[in-house]
Coordinates of C-alpha atoms in Angstrom, one line a residue:
Chain D
X473 CA 297.0 -40.4 167.8
X474 CA 293.9 -40.5 165.5
X475 CA 290.7 -39.0 166.7
X476 CA 288.5 -41.8 168.3
X477 CA 285.7 -41.0 165.9
X478 CA 287.9 -41.2 162.8
X479 CA 287.3 -43.9 160.2
X480 CA 289.5 -46.9 160.6
X481 CA 290.0 -50.4 159.1
X482 CA 291.2 -53.5 160.9
X483 CA 293.2 -56.1 159.0
X484 CA 293.5 -59.3 160.9
X485 CA 296.3 -61.4 159.5
X486 CA 295.3 -64.4 161.6
X487 CA 292.0 -64.5 159.8
X488 CA 293.1 -63.7 156.3
X489 CA 292.8 -66.6 153.8
X490 CA 294.6 -64.8 151.0
X491 CA 291.7 -65.0 148.5
X492 CA 292.3 -61.5 147.0
X493 CA 288.5 -60.7 147.1
X494 CA 289.6 -57.3 148.5
X495 CA 291.9 -56.7 145.5
X496 CA 289.1 -57.6 143.0
X497 CA 286.5 -55.5 144.8
X498 CA 288.9 -52.5 144.9
X499 CA 289.5 -52.7 141.2
X500 CA 285.8 -53.0 140.5
X501 CA 284.5 -50.2 142.7
X502 CA 287.3 -47.8 141.8
X503 CA 287.2 -48.7 138.1
X504 CA 290.9 -49.6 137.9
X505 CA 292.2 -51.3 134.9
X506 CA 293.7 -54.8 135.1
X507 CA 297.5 -55.1 134.6
X508 CA 299.5 -57.7 132.8
X509 CA 301.8 -59.4 135.2
X510 CA 304.3 -62.2 135.1
X511 CA 304.4 -65.4 137.1
X512 CA 307.2 -64.9 139.6
X513 CA 306.8 -68.1 141.4
X514 CA 304.6 -66.6 144.1
X515 CA 300.8 -66.3 144.6
X516 CA 301.3 -62.6 145.2
X517 CA 300.0 -60.9 142.1
X518 CA 300.4 -58.1 141.1
X519 CA 303.7 -58.1 142.9
X520 CA 303.5 -54.4 143.9
X521 CA 301.1 -51.6 144.2
X522 CA 300.8 -49.4 141.1
X523 CA 298.7 -46.4 140.0
X524 CA 296.0 -48.9 139.1
X525 CA 296.4 -51.3 142.0
X526 CA 295.6 -49.8 145.3
X527 CA 295.5 -52.9 147.5
X528 CA 297.4 -56.1 147.0
X529 CA 298.0 -59.1 149.2
X530 CA 301.6 -60.2 149.9
X531 CA 302.3 -63.8 150.6
X532 CA 305.1 -65.2 152.7
X533 CA 305.7 -68.9 152.8
X534 CA 308.5 -71.1 154.1
X535 CA 309.6 -73.2 157.0
X536 CA 310.0 -71.9 160.5
X537 CA 313.2 -72.7 162.4
X538 CA 311.4 -75.6 164.1
X539 CA 310.4 -77.0 160.7
X540 CA 306.7 -76.1 160.8
X541 CA 305.5 -74.6 157.5
X542 CA 304.0 -71.1 157.5
X543 CA 302.0 -69.3 154.8
X544 CA 301.2 -65.7 155.9
X545 CA 299.3 -63.0 154.1
X546 CA 299.6 -59.3 154.6
X547 CA 297.6 -56.4 153.3
X548 CA 299.6 -54.0 151.2
X549 CA 298.0 -50.6 150.8
X550 CA 297.7 -47.1 152.2
X551 CA 297.8 -47.0 156.0
X552 CA 296.1 -43.5 156.2
X553 CA 298.7 -42.3 158.7
X554 CA 298.0 -39.5 161.1
X555 CA 301.4 -37.9 160.5
X556 CA 301.4 -39.0 156.8
X557 CA 304.8 -38.4 155.1
X558 CA 303.0 -38.0 151.7
X559 CA 301.0 -35.1 153.1
X560 CA 304.0 -33.4 154.6
X561 CA 306.0 -33.8 151.4
X562 CA 303.2 -32.5 149.1
X563 CA 304.0 -28.9 148.0
X564 CA 300.6 -28.1 146.7
X565 CA 298.2 -29.4 149.3
X566 CA 296.8 -31.9 146.8
X567 CA 297.6 -34.8 149.2
X568 CA 295.7 -34.0 152.4
X569 CA 293.7 -35.4 155.2
X570 CA 289.9 -35.4 154.7
X571 CA 287.4 -35.5 157.5
X572 CA 287.7 -38.7 159.4
X573 CA 291.5 -38.8 159.0
X574 CA 291.5 -40.3 155.5
X575 CA 294.3 -39.3 153.2
X576 CA 293.4 -38.7 149.6
X577 CA 294.9 -36.9 146.7
X578 CA 293.0 -34.1 144.8
X579 CA 293.7 -34.9 141.2
X580 CA 292.8 -31.4 140.0
X581 CA 295.6 -29.9 142.2
X582 CA 298.3 -32.5 141.9
X583 CA 301.2 -31.4 139.7
X584 CA 302.8 -34.9 139.5
X585 CA 306.0 -34.0 141.3
X586 CA 306.2 -37.5 143.0
X587 CA 307.3 -36.1 146.3
X588 CA 304.6 -38.2 148.0
X589 CA 305.7 -41.3 146.0
X590 CA 309.2 -41.0 147.4
X591 CA 308.0 -40.1 150.9
X592 CA 305.7 -43.1 151.6
X593 CA 307.3 -45.9 153.6
X594 CA 304.6 -48.3 152.5
X595 CA 305.0 -47.6 148.7
X596 CA 301.3 -47.0 148.6
X597 CA 301.3 -43.9 146.4
X598 CA 302.0 -44.2 142.7
X599 CA 302.3 -42.0 139.6
X600 CA 300.0 -42.4 136.7
X601 CA 302.0 -41.5 133.6
X602 CA 299.0 -41.1 131.4
X603 CA 297.2 -38.7 133.7
X604 CA 300.3 -37.0 135.1
X605 CA 299.0 -37.3 138.7
X606 CA 299.4 -39.7 141.6
X607 CA 296.8 -42.2 142.8
X608 CA 296.3 -44.2 145.9
X609 CA 293.7 -45.9 148.1
X610 CA 291.0 -43.5 149.2
X611 CA 289.6 -45.8 151.9
X612 CA 286.6 -45.7 149.4
X613 CA 285.9 -42.2 150.7
X614 CA 282.9 -42.0 148.2
X615 CA 281.4 -45.0 150.0
X616 CA 282.3 -44.4 153.7
X617 CA 281.2 -40.7 153.6
X618 CA 277.7 -42.0 152.7
X619 CA 277.6 -44.6 155.5
X620 CA 278.8 -47.6 153.5
X621 CA 281.9 -49.8 154.1
X622 CA 285.0 -49.7 151.9
X623 CA 284.7 -52.1 149.0
X624 CA 287.6 -54.3 150.2
X625 CA 286.0 -54.7 153.7
X626 CA 282.6 -55.5 152.2
X627 CA 284.1 -58.2 149.9
X628 CA 286.1 -60.0 152.6
X629 CA 284.6 -63.4 153.2
X630 CA 286.8 -64.3 156.2
X631 CA 286.2 -61.3 158.6
X632 CA 289.8 -60.4 158.1
X633 CA 288.8 -56.8 157.3
X634 CA 286.6 -54.7 159.5
X635 CA 285.5 -51.1 159.2
X636 CA 284.5 -48.8 162.0
X637 CA 285.5 -45.9 164.1
X638 CA 289.1 -45.8 165.3
X639 CA 288.0 -46.3 168.9
X640 CA 286.1 -49.5 168.0
X641 CA 288.8 -50.8 165.7
X642 CA 291.5 -50.3 168.2
X643 CA 289.6 -52.1 170.9
X644 CA 288.9 -55.0 168.6
X645 CA 292.5 -55.2 167.6
X646 CA 293.7 -55.3 171.2
X647 CA 291.1 -57.8 172.2
X648 CA 292.1 -60.0 169.3
X649 CA 295.7 -59.9 170.2
X650 CA 294.8 -60.9 173.8
X651 CA 292.8 -63.9 172.4
X652 CA 295.7 -64.9 170.1
X653 CA 298.2 -64.8 172.8
X654 CA 296.0 -67.1 174.9
X655 CA 295.9 -69.5 172.1
X656 CA 299.6 -69.7 172.0
X657 CA 300.6 -67.0 169.5
X658 CA 303.2 -65.4 171.8
X659 CA 304.3 -62.8 169.3
X660 CA 300.9 -61.6 168.4
X661 CA 300.8 -57.8 168.2
X662 CA 299.0 -54.8 166.8
X663 CA 300.8 -52.9 164.1
X664 CA 300.0 -49.2 163.5
X665 CA 299.6 -47.8 167.0
X666 CA 302.9 -46.0 167.2
X667 CA 303.8 -45.7 163.5
X668 CA 303.6 -42.2 162.1
X669 CA 301.3 -40.8 164.7
X670 CA 299.0 -43.8 164.6
X671 CA 297.7 -45.2 161.4
X672 CA 294.0 -45.4 160.5
X673 CA 294.5 -49.0 159.3
X674 CA 295.5 -51.3 162.1
X675 CA 297.0 -54.8 161.6
X676 CA 296.7 -57.7 163.9
X677 CA 299.8 -59.8 163.3
X678 CA 300.8 -63.2 164.6
X679 CA 304.5 -62.5 164.0
X680 CA 306.9 -59.6 164.4
X681 CA 306.2 -56.9 161.7
X682 CA 309.5 -57.5 160.0
X683 CA 308.3 -61.0 159.1
X684 CA 305.8 -59.2 156.8
X685 CA 308.3 -56.6 155.5
X686 CA 306.5 -53.9 157.5
X687 CA 308.7 -51.0 158.4
X688 CA 309.2 -50.4 162.2
X689 CA 310.2 -47.2 163.8
X690 CA 309.4 -45.1 160.7
X691 CA 310.6 -41.6 161.1
X692 CA 308.1 -38.9 160.3
X693 CA 308.8 -36.7 157.3
X694 CA 309.0 -33.5 159.3
X695 CA 311.7 -35.1 161.5
X696 CA 313.6 -36.3 158.5
X697 CA 313.5 -32.8 156.9
X698 CA 314.5 -31.2 160.2
X699 CA 317.6 -33.5 160.4
X700 CA 318.3 -32.5 156.8
X701 CA 318.1 -28.8 157.4
X702 CA 320.2 -29.0 160.5
X703 CA 322.8 -31.1 158.8
X704 CA 322.8 -28.7 155.8
X705 CA 323.2 -25.7 158.0
X706 CA 326.2 -27.2 159.8
X707 CA 327.7 -28.4 156.5
X708 CA 327.4 -25.0 154.9
X709 CA 328.9 -23.3 157.9
X710 CA 331.7 -25.8 158.4
X711 CA 332.6 -26.1 154.7
X712 CA 332.4 -22.4 154.1
X713 CA 334.5 -21.5 157.1
X714 CA 336.8 -24.5 156.7
X715 CA 337.6 -23.8 153.1
X716 CA 338.1 -20.1 153.8
X717 CA 340.5 -20.9 156.6
X718 CA 342.5 -23.6 154.9
X719 CA 342.8 -21.8 151.5
X720 CA 343.5 -18.3 152.8
X721 CA 345.7 -19.3 155.7
X722 CA 348.0 -21.1 153.2
X723 CA 347.8 -18.0 151.1
X724 CA 348.9 -15.8 154.0
X725 CA 351.7 -18.2 155.0
X726 CA 352.9 -18.2 151.4
X727 CA 352.7 -14.5 151.1
X728 CA 354.7 -14.2 154.3
X729 CA 357.4 -16.6 153.0
X730 CA 357.9 -14.8 149.8
Chain M
X1366 CA 306.2 -35.7 131.2
X1367 CA 309.2 -35.9 128.8
X1368 CA 311.3 -38.9 129.7
X1369 CA 314.8 -39.6 128.6
X1370 CA 316.8 -42.5 130.1
X1371 CA 320.5 -43.0 130.4
X1372 CA 321.6 -46.6 130.5
X1373 CA 320.0 -47.5 133.8
X1374 CA 318.7 -51.0 134.2
X1375 CA 317.2 -50.3 137.7
X1376 CA 314.0 -49.6 135.9
X1377 CA 311.5 -47.9 138.2
X1378 CA 312.8 -44.6 139.1
X1379 CA 310.4 -41.8 139.8
X1380 CA 313.0 -39.1 139.7
X1381 CA 315.5 -39.5 136.9
X1382 CA 317.7 -37.8 134.4
X1383 CA 316.0 -34.3 134.5
X1384 CA 316.2 -34.2 138.3
X1385 CA 319.9 -35.2 138.3
X1386 CA 320.6 -32.7 135.6
X1387 CA 318.9 -29.9 137.6
X1388 CA 320.8 -30.9 140.8
X1389 CA 324.0 -30.7 138.7
X1390 CA 323.2 -27.3 137.1
X1391 CA 322.0 -25.6 140.3
X1392 CA 324.8 -27.2 142.4
X1393 CA 327.6 -26.3 139.9
X1394 CA 326.6 -22.7 139.0
X1395 CA 325.4 -22.0 142.5
X1396 CA 328.7 -23.3 143.9
X1397 CA 330.6 -21.0 141.5
X1398 CA 328.6 -18.0 142.7
X1399 CA 329.2 -19.0 146.4
X1400 CA 332.9 -19.3 145.9
X1401 CA 333.2 -16.1 144.0
X1402 CA 331.4 -14.2 146.8
X1403 CA 333.3 -16.0 149.5
X1404 CA 336.8 -15.8 148.0
X1405 CA 336.8 -13.1 145.3
X1406 CA 334.4 -10.5 146.7
X1407 CA 336.8 -7.8 145.6
X1408 CA 336.6 -8.9 142.0
X1409 CA 333.2 -7.5 141.1
X1410 CA 333.5 -8.6 137.5
X1411 CA 333.9 -12.2 138.6
X1412 CA 331.0 -12.0 141.1
X1413 CA 328.7 -10.6 138.5
X1414 CA 329.7 -13.0 135.8
X1415 CA 329.2 -16.0 138.1
X1416 CA 325.8 -14.5 139.2
X1417 CA 324.8 -14.6 135.5
X1418 CA 325.9 -18.2 135.2
X1419 CA 324.1 -19.1 138.4
X1420 CA 321.0 -17.3 137.2
X1421 CA 321.0 -19.3 134.0
X1422 CA 321.6 -22.5 136.0
X1423 CA 318.6 -21.7 138.2
X1424 CA 316.4 -20.8 135.2
X1425 CA 317.3 -23.8 133.1
X1426 CA 317.2 -26.1 136.1
X1427 CA 313.7 -24.8 137.0
X1428 CA 312.7 -25.4 133.4
X1429 CA 313.9 -29.0 133.7
X1430 CA 311.9 -29.4 136.9
X1431 CA 308.7 -28.1 135.2
X1432 CA 309.0 -30.4 132.2
X1433 CA 309.5 -33.3 134.6
X1434 CA 306.2 -32.7 136.3
X1435 CA 303.3 -34.9 135.4
X1436 CA 301.2 -31.8 134.9
X1437 CA 303.7 -29.1 133.8
X1438 CA 301.1 -26.5 133.2
X1439 CA 300.1 -26.6 136.9
X1440 CA 303.6 -25.7 138.1
X1441 CA 302.2 -22.4 139.6
X1442 CA 300.4 -24.6 142.1
X1443 CA 303.9 -24.9 143.7
X1444 CA 303.9 -21.3 144.6
X1445 CA 300.4 -20.0 144.7
X1446 CA 298.4 -22.8 146.3
X1447 CA 299.1 -22.0 150.0
X1448 CA 301.9 -22.3 152.5
X1449 CA 303.4 -25.8 152.9
X1450 CA 306.7 -25.2 154.8
X1451 CA 306.8 -28.9 155.9
X1452 CA 307.3 -29.8 152.3
X1453 CA 310.9 -29.4 151.2
X1454 CA 309.7 -29.3 147.6
X1455 CA 307.6 -26.2 148.4
X1456 CA 310.4 -24.5 150.2
X1457 CA 312.8 -25.3 147.4
X1458 CA 310.5 -23.8 144.8
X1459 CA 310.5 -20.5 146.7
X1460 CA 314.3 -20.6 147.2
X1461 CA 314.6 -21.0 143.4
X1462 CA 312.4 -18.1 142.7
X1463 CA 314.1 -15.8 145.3
X1464 CA 317.6 -16.9 144.4
X1465 CA 316.9 -16.4 140.7
X1466 CA 315.6 -12.9 141.3
X1467 CA 318.6 -12.1 143.6
X1468 CA 321.1 -13.4 141.1
X1469 CA 319.6 -11.3 138.3
X1470 CA 319.8 -8.3 140.5
X1471 CA 323.5 -8.9 141.3
X1472 CA 324.2 -9.4 137.6
X1473 CA 322.3 -6.4 136.3
X1474 CA 323.4 -3.6 138.6
X1475 CA 326.3 -2.7 140.9
X1476 CA 325.2 -4.1 144.2
X1477 CA 326.8 -3.8 147.7
X1478 CA 328.8 -6.7 149.1
X1479 CA 326.0 -7.1 151.7
X1480 CA 323.4 -7.7 148.9
X1481 CA 325.7 -10.2 147.2
X1482 CA 326.2 -12.1 150.5
X1483 CA 322.5 -12.1 151.1
X1484 CA 321.9 -13.6 147.7
X1485 CA 324.7 -16.1 148.5
X1486 CA 322.6 -17.3 151.4
X1487 CA 319.6 -17.9 149.1
X1488 CA 321.9 -19.7 146.6
X1489 CA 323.3 -21.8 149.4
X1490 CA 319.7 -22.8 150.3
X1491 CA 319.1 -23.8 146.7
X1492 CA 322.2 -25.9 146.6
X1493 CA 321.5 -27.4 150.0
X1494 CA 317.7 -28.0 149.8
X1495 CA 318.2 -30.6 147.1
X1496 CA 319.9 -32.9 149.6
X1497 CA 317.2 -32.2 152.2
X1498 CA 314.6 -33.0 149.6
X1499 CA 316.1 -36.4 149.2
X1500 CA 316.4 -36.8 153.0
X1501 CA 312.7 -36.2 153.5
X1502 CA 311.8 -39.4 151.5
X1503 CA 311.4 -42.9 152.8
X1504 CA 314.5 -44.1 150.8
X1505 CA 317.3 -45.4 153.1
X1506 CA 320.1 -44.6 150.7
X1507 CA 319.1 -40.9 150.9
X1508 CA 318.1 -40.6 154.6
X1509 CA 319.9 -43.3 156.6
X1510 CA 322.9 -40.9 157.0
X1511 CA 322.7 -37.2 157.5
X1512 CA 325.6 -36.7 155.1
X1513 CA 323.8 -36.0 151.9
X1514 CA 323.9 -32.1 152.4
X1515 CA 327.6 -32.4 153.1
X1516 CA 328.1 -34.4 149.9
X1517 CA 326.1 -32.0 147.8
X1518 CA 327.7 -28.8 149.2
X1519 CA 331.2 -30.2 148.9
X1520 CA 330.4 -31.3 145.4
X1521 CA 329.0 -27.8 144.6
X1522 CA 332.3 -26.3 145.9
X1523 CA 334.4 -28.7 143.8
X1524 CA 332.3 -28.3 140.6
X1525 CA 331.7 -24.6 141.1
X1526 CA 335.5 -24.1 141.5
X1527 CA 336.1 -26.1 138.4
X1528 CA 333.6 -23.9 136.5
X1529 CA 335.4 -20.7 137.7
X1530 CA 338.7 -22.3 136.7
X1531 CA 337.6 -22.6 133.1
X1532 CA 337.8 -18.8 132.6
X1533 CA 339.8 -17.8 135.6
X1534 CA 342.7 -20.2 136.2
X1535 CA 344.0 -19.1 139.5
X1536 CA 346.2 -20.9 142.0
X1537 CA 343.9 -20.3 144.9
X1538 CA 341.1 -21.9 142.9
X1539 CA 343.2 -25.0 142.3
X1540 CA 343.8 -25.3 146.1
X1541 CA 340.1 -24.8 146.7
X1542 CA 339.1 -27.4 144.2
X1543 CA 341.6 -29.9 145.5
X1544 CA 340.6 -29.4 149.2
X1545 CA 336.9 -29.6 148.5
X1546 CA 337.3 -32.7 146.2
X1547 CA 339.2 -34.4 149.0
X1548 CA 336.3 -33.6 151.5
X1549 CA 333.8 -34.7 148.9
X1550 CA 335.5 -38.1 148.5
X1551 CA 335.8 -38.6 152.2
X1552 CA 332.1 -37.7 152.7
X1553 CA 331.0 -40.0 149.9
X1554 CA 333.0 -42.9 151.3
X1555 CA 331.5 -42.3 154.8
X1556 CA 328.0 -42.0 153.4
X1557 CA 328.3 -45.4 151.7
X1558 CA 329.6 -47.1 154.8
X1559 CA 327.0 -45.4 156.9
X1560 CA 324.0 -46.3 154.7
X1561 CA 325.2 -49.7 153.7
X1562 CA 323.3 -51.6 156.5
X1563 CA 320.0 -49.9 155.7
X1564 CA 320.4 -49.4 151.9
X1565 CA 322.4 -52.5 150.9
X1566 CA 320.8 -52.9 147.4
X1567 CA 321.5 -49.2 146.6
X1568 CA 325.1 -49.3 147.7
X1569 CA 325.7 -52.6 145.9
X1570 CA 324.1 -51.3 142.8
X1571 CA 326.7 -48.5 142.9
X1572 CA 329.8 -50.6 143.7
X1573 CA 329.1 -53.7 141.6
X1574 CA 325.7 -53.4 140.1
X1575 CA 323.8 -51.6 137.3
X1576 CA 325.0 -48.1 138.5
X1577 CA 328.7 -49.1 138.7
X1578 CA 329.4 -47.3 135.4
X1579 CA 328.3 -44.0 136.9
X1580 CA 329.9 -44.5 140.3
X1581 CA 333.3 -45.7 139.1
X1582 CA 333.2 -43.3 136.3
X1583 CA 332.9 -40.6 138.9
X1584 CA 335.6 -42.0 141.1
X1585 CA 338.1 -42.5 138.3
X1586 CA 337.3 -39.9 135.6
X1587 CA 335.5 -37.3 137.6
X1588 CA 337.4 -37.3 140.8
X1589 CA 340.8 -39.1 140.8
X1590 CA 342.0 -38.0 137.4
X1591 CA 341.2 -34.3 138.0
X1592 CA 343.1 -34.5 141.3
X1593 CA 346.1 -35.9 139.4
X1594 CA 345.8 -33.4 136.5
X1595 CA 345.2 -30.3 138.7
X1596 CA 348.9 -29.2 138.5
X1597 CA 349.4 -30.4 134.9
X1598 CA 346.4 -29.4 132.9
X1599 CA 343.9 -27.2 134.8
X1600 CA 341.4 -26.9 132.0
X1601 CA 341.1 -30.6 131.4
X1602 CA 341.0 -31.3 135.1
X1603 CA 338.1 -28.7 135.4
X1604 CA 336.2 -30.3 132.6
X1605 CA 336.5 -33.8 134.0
X1606 CA 335.4 -32.5 137.5
X1607 CA 332.3 -31.1 135.9
X1608 CA 331.6 -34.5 134.3
X1609 CA 332.2 -36.1 137.7
X1610 CA 329.8 -33.7 139.4
X1611 CA 327.0 -34.7 137.0
X1612 CA 327.8 -38.4 137.5
X1613 CA 327.7 -37.9 141.2
X1614 CA 324.2 -36.3 141.2
X1615 CA 323.0 -39.0 138.8
X1616 CA 324.1 -42.0 140.8
X1617 CA 322.9 -40.5 144.0
X1618 CA 319.4 -39.9 142.5
X1619 CA 319.3 -43.3 141.0
X1620 CA 320.8 -45.3 143.9
X1621 CA 318.0 -44.1 146.3
X1622 CA 315.4 -45.7 144.0
X1623 CA 317.0 -49.1 143.5

């Protein structure tokens, strides 16, 4: 669970209008270059996060089973997890929690091994081929540590993004879900309370997280590694002893027969 | 970063050919050392020769890992920047250093069986950690089943046995290779079935998609044919098994990133 005084962002999917002001503000403040993209038949653009795109809106449109159209937007970016898999996987300490629970990468320490890229369930960390290090959302640490808001939050014209302490943000999220449920959104929920020790970015959703391709029941990297070590230990013991038994017993039987 | 790509239309892999080649070198030469300690402990010539091969495998493999880094000159950060035991990459770096030193020791001087077995534990950790490294990620093809260490260890036994066969054709080795190849095939089939629900795109890429050349190449040329040839032409069977071991590592590394 994040510290109540930690920095946190609330993304309210029920308020988002999909204008991408957050994407533009992120590019501007962090001096990230624009990227050429192709029209893939969706308003979502760029389609994925990259080393130069740290936040992007994903669009989901279609017809519900009852025939009503839906057009949902979700923020795709770093969730600043409390038990962040990228931090666990980093072998040099370059990817680490800073004060306030924010996860950032130290570009002077990063060796570009991409362990964090593989570990992130949100695909929020990306490798910059030119610089040989990884980049990701910093929650605008250079702004928030001086009392300002992250650039994306500041740019949001629809109050879909809010910045504050974890305590405030969580209370707002839960209050908002209550209000949505009263207004008939029976499946409204807060995403990020249980995931990876609690994320420092909380989402208010009107549908189940799977509707937005958000991973549920994400296992922490330490637990995955522990399962791996256990399985490897059993495998080594069983295979070693098993091969020895099968091969040498047959040898002994054969020796006896000759 | 020096990049070389085999025919691989999946496009966006973060770990590619160098990593697969390293897995193959460490797994094969490490497997040969493990088998020689486990089954031919009395033949000190064989133990020391396989220690040399495994030492070279570890050194060349570590070299591949370094050139694959985004910042190769910072590779010492892996070892000297603090303790990160939660990171499988960090642990693996130390296993490589320690196993390399141990193998050199075994090769250079007469050592006791106890030392050789202790070094064998380090080598087993090198062979096994590569699978745990993949399991720590967020990629379902690598972590949805706990079988990857079994697959890598069984493959190391098969390929290591094949490597020994090349200069030491021995009937016991033929049995070893046959048994471990059968285990490897069974584990691979089980892994695909187990991960299919969570990693459908990866499994399909192997069976019928862009990685089918590597998967079926392994099944037919690197696994089935050697089993058939084992009693007819040991040298050819061993060579094909080695090709298969590389294809296996390659398609496992790639399928996780589809």
